[in-house]
Amino acid sequence: MDSKRSCSTKKVSWNDLAFINNVISWSLEDIFDQDLYKNQVDSIGLSFDSAKQYLTSFVPPLLEETRAQLCSCIEIISSSPHAQVFSLKHSHSLQHD
């Protein structure tokens, strides 16, 4: 997949798997792109013509919130304490029953 897609090419449509498919398609560059859904997040109206219109209006803000949370979690993980394994040695002293 092309990780250099602009937010205008990331059109959102609602169906059972649209949300999951959008999230799974993100590259790390997409996750760190604060403008990924910038042009698609609008205020949500107070009335709707259909249930589909109602559900569809929440998709872009929910995608943006999910992207922001993933970005935050990745930043936290990258600053977490860690250790490097230099070598492993197989131990024959363990007995299996």
Coordinates of C-alpha atoms in Angstrom, one line a residue:
M1 CA 0.0 0.0 0.0
D2 CA 1.1 3.5 -0.7
S3 CA 2.0 5.2 2.6
K4 CA 2.1 8.7 1.0
R5 CA -1.6 8.9 0.4
S6 CA -3.2 12.3 1.2
C7 CA -6.1 12.6 3.5
S8 CA -8.4 13.4 0.5
T9 CA -7.7 9.8 -0.9
K10 CA -8.7 8.2 2.5
K11 CA -12.4 8.4 1.8
V12 CA -14.5 6.9 4.6
S13 CA -17.6 4.8 3.9
W14 CA -19.8 3.0 6.5
N15 CA -20.3 -0.7 6.4
D16 CA -19.6 -3.5 8.9
L17 CA -15.9 -3.6 8.2
A18 CA -15.1 -0.1 7.0
F19 CA -13.7 1.1 10.3
I20 CA -11.5 -2.0 10.9
N21 CA -10.3 -1.9 7.3
N22 CA -9.3 1.7 7.5
V23 CA -7.4 1.2 10.8
I24 CA -5.6 -1.9 9.5
S25 CA -4.6 -0.1 6.3
W26 CA -2.7 2.6 8.2
S27 CA 1.1 2.7 8.0
L28 CA 3.2 4.2 10.8
E29 CA 3.4 7.4 8.7
D30 CA -0.4 7.5 8.6
I31 CA -0.6 7.1 12.3
F32 CA 1.8 9.9 13.0
D33 CA 0.1 12.2 10.4
Q34 CA -2.0 14.6 12.4
D35 CA -3.7 15.8 9.2
L36 CA -4.8 12.4 8.0
Y37 CA -8.5 13.0 8.5
K38 CA -8.3 16.8 8.9
N39 CA -10.6 17.6 6.0
Q40 CA -13.1 14.9 6.9
V41 CA -13.9 15.6 10.5
D42 CA -16.8 18.0 10.7
S43 CA -19.2 18.9 13.4
I44 CA -21.9 16.3 13.8
G45 CA -25.5 17.5 13.1
L46 CA -28.4 17.4 15.5
S47 CA -30.8 15.7 13.2
F48 CA -30.4 13.0 10.5
D49 CA -32.4 11.7 7.6
S50 CA -31.5 8.1 8.2
A51 CA -29.8 5.7 10.5
K52 CA -27.0 5.3 7.9
Q53 CA -26.5 9.1 7.8
Y54 CA -26.3 9.1 11.6
L55 CA -23.7 6.3 11.8
T56 CA -21.7 7.7 8.9
S57 CA -21.3 11.1 10.5
F58 CA -19.4 9.5 13.4
V59 CA -16.9 7.5 11.3
P60 CA -14.3 10.2 10.5
P61 CA -14.2 11.6 14.1
L62 CA -13.9 8.1 15.5
L63 CA -11.1 7.2 13.0
E64 CA -9.3 10.4 14.0
E65 CA -9.6 9.6 17.7
T66 CA -8.4 6.1 17.1
R67 CA -5.4 7.4 15.1
A68 CA -4.5 9.9 17.8
Q69 CA -4.7 7.2 20.5
L70 CA -2.5 4.9 18.5
C71 CA 0.0 7.7 18.0
S72 CA 0.0 8.5 21.7
C73 CA 0.5 4.8 22.6
I74 CA 3.4 4.4 20.1
E75 CA 5.1 7.5 21.5
I76 CA 4.7 6.1 25.1
I77 CA 6.1 2.7 24.1
S78 CA 9.1 4.3 22.3
S79 CA 10.1 6.0 25.5
S80 CA 9.5 3.0 27.8
P81 CA 12.5 1.3 29.5
H82 CA 13.9 -1.5 27.5
A83 CA 16.8 -3.9 27.4
Q84 CA 18.8 -5.4 24.7
V85 CA 19.5 -9.2 24.6
F86 CA 23.1 -9.8 23.6
S87 CA 23.0 -13.6 23.6
L88 CA 21.0 -16.7 24.6
K89 CA 22.4 -19.9 26.0
H90 CA 20.4 -23.2 26.0
S91 CA 20.4 -24.7 29.5
H92 CA 20.4 -28.5 29.8
S93 CA 19.8 -28.4 33.6
L94 CA 16.0 -28.2 33.3
Q95 CA 14.2 -31.5 33.5
H96 CA 10.9 -32.2 31.7
D97 CA 8.4 -34.5 33.4

